[in-house]
XYZ file of C-alpha atoms in Angstrom:
486
model
C 18.246 -30.684 -17.259
C 15.106 -28.663 -16.878
C 15.490 -24.984 -17.620
C 13.539 -22.340 -15.762
C 11.590 -19.762 -17.710
C 13.223 -16.305 -17.703
C 11.700 -13.855 -15.237
C 10.143 -10.774 -16.789
C 11.842 -7.546 -15.595
C 8.546 -6.484 -14.017
C 8.631 -9.544 -11.736
C 12.330 -9.434 -10.849
C 13.155 -8.855 -7.169
C 16.308 -6.719 -6.789
C 18.604 -7.163 -3.763
C 17.373 -5.602 -0.521
C 19.827 -2.695 -0.737
C 18.574 -1.722 -4.186
C 14.946 -2.256 -3.212
C 15.303 0.249 -0.378
C 17.124 2.846 -2.490
C 14.848 2.565 -5.517
C 11.754 2.510 -3.305
C 12.786 5.619 -1.372
C 13.354 7.366 -4.694
C 9.733 6.702 -5.670
C 8.496 7.963 -2.289
C 10.402 11.233 -2.634
C 9.055 11.695 -6.156
C 5.426 11.546 -5.029
C 5.519 12.721 -1.401
C 4.802 16.401 -2.035
C 1.783 15.567 -4.185
C 0.517 12.994 -1.714
C 0.442 15.347 1.280
C -0.837 18.296 -0.772
C -4.389 16.945 -1.087
C -5.105 16.545 2.663
C -3.375 19.880 3.309
C -5.533 21.726 0.768
C -8.805 20.125 1.856
C -8.068 20.389 5.570
C -6.944 24.013 5.319
C -10.041 24.975 3.322
C -12.201 23.449 6.065
C -10.145 25.269 8.740
C -9.233 22.106 10.607
C -6.948 22.302 13.621
C -3.228 21.530 13.221
C -3.761 18.233 15.054
C -6.534 17.214 12.633
C -4.396 18.256 9.656
C -1.540 16.102 10.912
C -3.988 13.218 11.357
C -5.224 13.579 7.749
C -1.649 13.497 6.454
C -0.592 10.394 8.382
C -3.821 8.622 7.403
C -3.189 9.545 3.773
C 0.389 8.220 3.811
C -0.746 4.961 5.404
C -3.450 4.285 2.802
C -1.130 5.454 -0.008
C 1.193 2.651 1.032
C -1.574 0.074 1.340
C -3.039 1.110 -2.037
C 0.390 0.841 -3.693
C 0.912 -2.646 -2.270
C -2.506 -3.762 -3.524
C -1.742 -2.400 -7.004
C 1.793 -3.801 -7.327
C 1.571 -7.112 -5.463
C -2.096 -7.811 -6.128
C -4.447 -10.490 -4.877
C -7.156 -12.353 -6.756
C -8.609 -9.863 -9.290
C -7.269 -6.748 -7.583
C -4.065 -5.080 -8.778
C -2.523 -4.445 -12.196
C 0.804 -5.956 -10.966
C 2.934 -3.268 -12.591
C 5.229 -0.638 -10.975
C 2.391 1.790 -10.236
C 2.499 4.251 -7.332
C -0.828 5.240 -5.783
C -1.766 8.568 -4.230
C -4.671 10.926 -3.590
C -6.108 12.368 -6.796
C -6.148 16.125 -7.339
C -9.285 15.749 -9.455
C -11.284 15.360 -6.234
C -9.917 18.448 -4.458
C -12.456 21.016 -5.683
C -15.540 18.811 -5.140
C -14.335 17.768 -1.679
C -13.679 21.356 -0.626
C -17.159 22.282 -1.833
C -18.761 19.355 0.025
C -16.783 19.986 3.190
C -17.423 23.734 3.377
C -21.127 23.820 2.546
C -22.404 22.014 5.604
C -21.638 18.368 4.863
C -18.219 18.331 6.496
C -15.827 15.396 6.487
C -18.579 12.766 7.071
C -20.267 13.769 3.794
C -16.917 13.666 1.989
C -16.168 10.183 3.267
C -19.659 8.918 2.447
C -19.297 10.071 -1.174
C -15.755 8.647 -1.373
C -16.954 5.202 -0.246
C -19.749 5.190 -2.839
C -17.330 6.341 -5.574
C -14.917 3.541 -4.667
C -17.651 0.923 -4.906
C -18.711 2.369 -8.269
C -15.135 2.052 -9.592
C -15.018 -1.603 -8.524
C -18.287 -2.290 -10.358
C -17.349 -0.316 -13.495
C -13.828 -1.764 -13.806
C -14.821 -4.626 -16.156
C -16.652 -2.156 -18.413
C -13.552 0.022 -18.708
C -11.493 -3.086 -19.405
C -13.542 -3.747 -22.535
C -12.841 -0.197 -23.771
C -9.113 -0.877 -24.214
C -9.667 -1.310 -27.959
C -10.286 2.423 -28.137
C -6.754 3.149 -26.859
C -4.522 2.459 -29.904
C -1.006 4.002 -30.083
C -2.500 7.191 -31.524
C -4.557 7.731 -28.373
C -2.091 6.342 -25.831
C 0.834 8.333 -27.217
C -1.239 11.506 -27.148
C -2.413 10.876 -23.588
C 1.115 10.101 -22.341
C 2.376 13.290 -23.989
C -0.381 15.303 -22.299
C 0.372 13.690 -18.927
C 3.981 14.849 -19.167
C 3.097 18.366 -20.319
C 0.444 18.697 -17.600
C 2.953 17.769 -14.899
C 5.674 20.190 -15.981
C 4.006 23.239 -14.333
C 4.024 21.269 -11.058
C 7.790 20.903 -11.329
C 8.043 24.580 -12.281
C 6.134 25.638 -9.168
C 8.368 23.462 -7.008
C 11.507 24.892 -8.622
C 10.327 28.439 -7.916
C 9.811 27.662 -4.240
C 6.357 26.121 -4.086
C 3.064 27.748 -5.092
C 2.034 30.365 -2.540
C 5.417 30.575 -0.817
C 6.663 34.010 0.279
C 9.871 33.708 -1.761
C 8.261 32.255 -4.876
C 10.427 32.886 -7.925
C 13.505 34.023 -6.020
C 16.701 33.380 -8.019
C 18.116 31.309 -5.139
C 15.233 28.835 -5.467
C 15.707 28.415 -9.194
C 19.465 28.141 -8.713
C 18.992 25.298 -6.221
C 16.587 23.542 -8.605
C 19.069 23.956 -11.476
C 21.840 22.543 -9.278
C 19.751 19.465 -8.436
C 18.886 19.013 -12.128
C 22.599 19.186 -13.005
C 23.423 16.595 -10.328
C 20.694 14.232 -11.604
C 21.934 14.528 -15.192
C 25.589 14.194 -14.177
C 24.947 11.076 -12.111
C 22.844 9.531 -14.861
C 25.534 10.186 -17.458
C 28.800 9.514 -15.624
C 28.089 7.415 -12.503
C 28.247 3.598 -12.329
C 25.140 1.659 -13.362
C 23.586 1.340 -9.903
C 24.077 5.020 -9.028
C 22.710 6.107 -12.406
C 19.491 4.282 -11.601
C 19.070 6.256 -8.392
C 20.057 9.537 -10.005
C 16.911 11.243 -8.721
C 17.484 10.046 -5.152
C 21.137 11.125 -5.356
C 20.159 14.535 -6.701
C 17.611 15.055 -3.921
C 20.113 13.954 -1.242
C 22.846 16.259 -2.553
C 20.359 19.094 -2.976
C 19.131 18.666 0.586
C 22.724 18.673 1.877
C 23.287 21.994 0.111
C 19.905 23.431 1.122
C 20.305 22.953 4.888
C 23.300 25.277 5.472
C 21.762 27.919 3.202
C 18.561 27.998 5.246
C 16.217 26.525 2.661
C 14.571 24.158 5.106
C 13.612 23.865 8.753
C 13.515 20.586 10.663
C 11.700 22.146 13.605
C 8.532 20.228 12.767
C 10.350 16.935 13.284
C 10.635 17.542 17.014
C 6.933 18.378 17.300
C 5.762 15.248 15.468
C 4.634 12.147 17.354
C 6.644 8.949 17.200
C 3.637 6.702 16.569
C 0.269 7.464 14.995
C -2.442 4.992 14.000
C -5.419 5.909 11.829
C -8.662 4.404 13.134
C -11.823 3.918 11.019
C -14.266 6.836 10.944
C -12.147 9.011 13.218
C -14.195 12.093 12.267
C -17.572 10.399 12.707
C -19.799 8.009 10.798
C -20.084 8.802 7.067
C -23.188 10.517 5.748
C -24.535 9.903 2.260
C -25.802 13.028 0.504
C -27.030 12.804 -3.080
C -25.297 15.945 -4.391
C -21.965 14.942 -2.848
C -22.228 11.414 -4.247
C -23.022 12.633 -7.768
C -20.033 14.982 -7.845
C -17.739 12.251 -6.547
C -19.003 9.790 -9.174
C -17.908 12.274 -11.840
C -14.496 12.351 -10.157
C -14.450 8.545 -10.246
C -14.903 8.535 -14.041
C -12.131 11.106 -14.421
C -9.810 9.025 -12.235
C -10.533 5.873 -14.209
C -9.710 7.666 -17.457
C -6.454 9.090 -16.100
C -5.445 5.795 -14.507
C -6.033 3.944 -17.775
C -3.566 6.280 -19.480
C -0.997 5.742 -16.715
C -1.375 1.950 -16.863
C -0.863 1.901 -20.611
C 2.171 4.208 -20.304
C 3.840 1.984 -17.714
C 2.932 -1.108 -19.722
C 4.768 0.319 -22.720
C 7.776 1.397 -20.649
C 8.136 -2.014 -19.003
C 7.428 -4.189 -22.029
C 4.370 -5.797 -20.429
C 1.293 -4.720 -22.342
C -1.887 -3.910 -20.457
C -4.737 -6.126 -21.635
C -8.450 -5.799 -20.779
C -8.178 -8.178 -17.819
C -5.182 -6.454 -16.195
C -6.760 -3.029 -16.798
C -9.904 -4.194 -15.016
C -7.845 -5.608 -12.156
C -5.936 -2.355 -11.788
C -9.060 -0.201 -11.783
C -10.690 -2.592 -9.327
C -7.717 -2.037 -6.994
C -8.210 1.723 -7.371
C -11.808 1.306 -6.279
C -10.906 -0.826 -3.270
C -8.245 1.697 -2.197
C -10.771 4.518 -2.516
C -13.209 2.635 -0.279
C -10.414 2.161 2.255
C -9.718 5.884 1.971
C -13.303 6.694 2.926
C -13.153 4.327 5.891
C -9.726 5.412 7.181
C -10.241 9.185 6.950
C -8.606 10.006 3.637
C -9.598 10.489 -0.010
C -9.900 8.864 -3.506
C -6.800 7.142 -4.889
C -5.346 6.897 -8.358
C -2.072 6.111 -10.149
C 0.537 8.856 -9.797
C 1.868 10.033 -13.145
C 5.071 11.524 -11.689
C 6.234 8.022 -10.816
C 5.502 6.897 -14.366
C 8.245 9.294 -15.430
C 10.608 7.855 -12.846
C 10.086 4.329 -14.214
C 10.926 5.525 -17.703
C 13.944 7.570 -16.638
C 15.617 4.971 -14.425
C 14.607 1.939 -16.525
C 13.994 0.063 -13.261
C 10.923 -1.940 -14.202
C 10.405 -4.183 -11.161
C 7.005 -3.870 -9.502
C 8.643 -4.991 -6.250
C 10.594 -1.741 -6.158
C 7.350 0.231 -6.054
C 5.940 -2.291 -3.568
C 8.932 -1.445 -1.354
C 7.977 2.222 -1.755
C 4.486 1.283 -0.561
C 6.026 -0.333 2.508
C 7.984 2.853 3.215
C 4.786 4.893 2.974
C 3.087 2.580 5.474
C 5.959 3.231 7.882
C 5.685 6.978 7.310
C 1.968 6.749 8.052
C 2.580 4.867 11.292
C 5.607 6.963 12.337
C 4.739 10.657 11.899
C 8.235 11.755 12.927
C 9.702 10.044 9.851
C 7.049 11.692 7.707
C 8.067 15.090 9.118
C 11.680 14.473 8.038
C 10.623 13.791 4.440
C 8.235 16.770 4.504
C 11.165 19.065 5.363
C 12.738 18.598 1.902
C 12.493 22.049 0.244
C 10.363 22.433 -2.871
C 13.205 23.602 -5.187
C 15.031 20.329 -4.573
C 11.964 18.386 -5.695
C 11.509 20.793 -8.628
C 14.943 20.109 -10.078
C 14.306 16.365 -10.019
C 10.735 16.789 -11.250
C 11.746 18.612 -14.422
C 13.625 15.614 -15.790
C 11.065 13.058 -14.546
C 8.024 14.791 -15.994
C 9.841 15.643 -19.208
C 10.585 11.930 -19.555
C 6.843 11.181 -19.536
C 6.251 13.647 -22.373
C 9.182 12.222 -24.342
C 7.769 8.702 -23.932
C 4.521 9.904 -25.460
C 6.400 11.311 -28.444
C 8.164 7.965 -28.911
C 4.845 6.131 -28.920
C 3.447 8.592 -31.475
C 6.470 7.866 -33.678
C 4.908 4.423 -34.263
C 1.805 6.030 -35.807
C 1.502 6.728 -39.531
C 0.371 10.312 -40.199
C 0.213 10.071 -43.989
C -3.047 10.424 -45.851
C -5.280 10.499 -42.785
C -6.533 12.779 -39.991
C -4.245 11.509 -37.239
C -2.335 14.788 -37.040
C -5.622 16.579 -36.344
C -6.454 14.096 -33.566
C -3.124 14.747 -31.848
C -3.179 18.512 -32.398
C -6.671 19.124 -30.998
C -6.243 16.655 -28.128
C -2.975 18.240 -26.990
C -4.542 21.693 -27.288
C -7.516 20.674 -25.120
C -5.185 19.030 -22.618
C -2.856 22.010 -22.316
C -5.623 24.650 -22.222
C -6.585 24.251 -18.524
C -2.886 23.974 -17.631
C -1.985 27.252 -19.334
C -5.227 29.058 -18.420
C -6.422 27.549 -15.107
C -9.505 29.808 -14.908
C -10.742 29.113 -18.428
C -13.723 27.020 -17.241
C -14.545 28.813 -13.986
C -17.928 30.030 -15.330
C -19.046 26.480 -16.152
C -20.974 24.072 -13.886
C -19.024 22.199 -11.211
C -19.379 18.799 -12.920
C -17.950 20.247 -16.155
C -15.028 21.801 -14.291
C -14.302 18.510 -12.559
C -13.776 16.838 -15.931
C -12.230 19.614 -18.014
C -10.028 21.317 -15.422
C -7.857 18.200 -15.464
C -5.704 18.507 -18.550
C -5.151 14.748 -18.535
C -8.833 13.828 -18.558
C -9.736 16.624 -21.007
C -7.054 15.534 -23.457
C -7.847 11.838 -23.014
C -11.567 12.288 -23.657
C -10.811 14.459 -26.705
C -8.369 11.916 -28.148
C -10.834 9.047 -27.721
C -13.717 10.973 -29.289
C -11.673 12.257 -32.248
C -10.174 8.817 -32.881
C -13.692 7.387 -33.010
C -14.842 10.205 -35.281
C -12.045 9.994 -37.826
C -10.932 6.366 -37.669
C -13.880 4.236 -36.551
C -17.102 5.820 -37.799
C -17.986 5.166 -41.463
C -17.139 7.984 -43.835
C -19.660 9.638 -46.139
C -21.517 7.165 -48.281
C -21.022 4.341 -45.782
C -17.422 3.626 -46.809
C -14.707 2.784 -44.319
C -13.051 5.793 -42.696
C -9.786 6.879 -44.231
C -6.933 4.914 -42.735
C -9.157 2.555 -40.748
C -8.232 -0.510 -42.783
C -4.698 0.230 -43.858
C -1.295 1.042 -42.454
C -2.123 4.741 -42.396
C -4.865 4.301 -39.838
C -5.127 5.542 -36.309
C -2.436 3.251 -35.074
C -4.933 0.498 -34.448
C -4.255 -1.051 -37.824
C -0.557 -1.023 -37.190
C -0.557 -3.327 -34.274
C -2.081 -6.422 -35.719
C 0.374 -8.512 -33.752
C 3.608 -6.590 -33.790
C 5.170 -5.333 -30.617
C 4.516 -1.614 -30.505
C 5.140 1.282 -28.188
C 8.555 0.562 -26.763
C 8.329 -3.181 -26.773
C 4.819 -3.593 -25.470
C 2.569 -5.987 -27.248
C -0.062 -3.397 -27.763
C -1.837 -3.745 -31.035
C -5.055 -2.180 -32.045
C -6.784 -2.994 -28.817
C -9.626 -4.681 -30.653
C -7.433 -7.708 -31.054
C -6.665 -7.476 -27.365
C -10.302 -7.564 -26.377
C -10.661 -10.727 -28.429
C -8.006 -12.393 -26.332
C -4.875 -11.858 -28.465
C -3.038 -9.224 -26.473
C 0.105 -11.354 -26.159
C 3.249 -10.203 -27.888
C 4.279 -12.105 -30.972
C 7.262 -9.886 -31.528
C 10.373 -9.737 -29.439
C 10.313 -7.148 -26.652
C 13.074 -4.619 -26.873
C 14.764 -2.905 -23.956
C 13.175 0.331 -22.827
C 15.556 3.163 -23.618
C 14.784 6.718 -22.558
């Protein structure tokens, strides 16, 4: 009898009931971040409430489409991993500047379309750079991603940045209650419930929040039942050189951040990201960004908060996140449903976010545990990279006196730390040492982590070796994948 090949966990399709529950969990994890970008940009440009609502529904619709492209994929578009897509925060400052200095939304959308096309064209180039992302660099970047997201969860737990009751004990108490529910469900509940611990925590937290007056569903009644985003709703795009240049810088930042997210999810799911799949994933980012410019929204990238959810729940199916994309499409077409989700109070999301984002940081530490730090400069690479990544998170105004293009790159802790890790890894582990000899650790087991992976399955069961072997076509795992345990 013929035997069928086992299905990789990434390609497994859970039952419909689980797909819906797991997918909704991913939507709730990223919803606040997704709607924040159009809210910030629209408010800065003093758009009317109707236009703001239009931006949000358009954003949710394209978030869903972008997620489906990334997870399901077609031809050479899509990394085909459980990756959630959303508007990037790296573009907020440049877009506000473009929109408020005379260009308006048409200039924003013109620059977004050009940036998306640039990402599509540059994707193969980035794919060839995977050899410069050994475990030393990827572990550092994943750690920085988690640390950079923790202040977001902290702001949510305190009531949401800018809220009138920010920091009130009741907000933090609600967040702590949700965190306790998530941990309790994960520890004591049956297997299925433990995998939707975040969704359960949010549901219980919302049930507690309503009678205590934490939320108001008044906006649900005001929302329309159906809303469809049409191309170029705010007018034909205009193409201004200064706007395009600033958005191209954002595109490079997004590609760097997305590469880190892809590698993190690849390690968590046991399916290593190779140069081809990295290129396909970045190409999907570019296509989604072009669609964003056409359908009245903004640049798209992988959402790191959902990376933490994959690691925490150990649900590795890309079809779960595809289901989340389908839910987002519905929310974009049915504004009343979107208003219901938007009514979830920030402290509820904060309690769930603390464990999700902490999981990302812990995954980075586990990847770094695979790196040898003896007799080399690897500790320096990690130390300086983490410091550069955390600096703009701890001191948000540290670069405010610098040019806009510099702020666009360095104000993102993820991109700042990623660039630093790549440069320092090249400096200490790839460039020849004094006298033309090999750099310390470059050819032995105490190297940058690139020498460790000459075929063994590293980083939580992924087949990630030194990356140089991957670019030569040997990215397949020769070791046995082990189950992801967080």
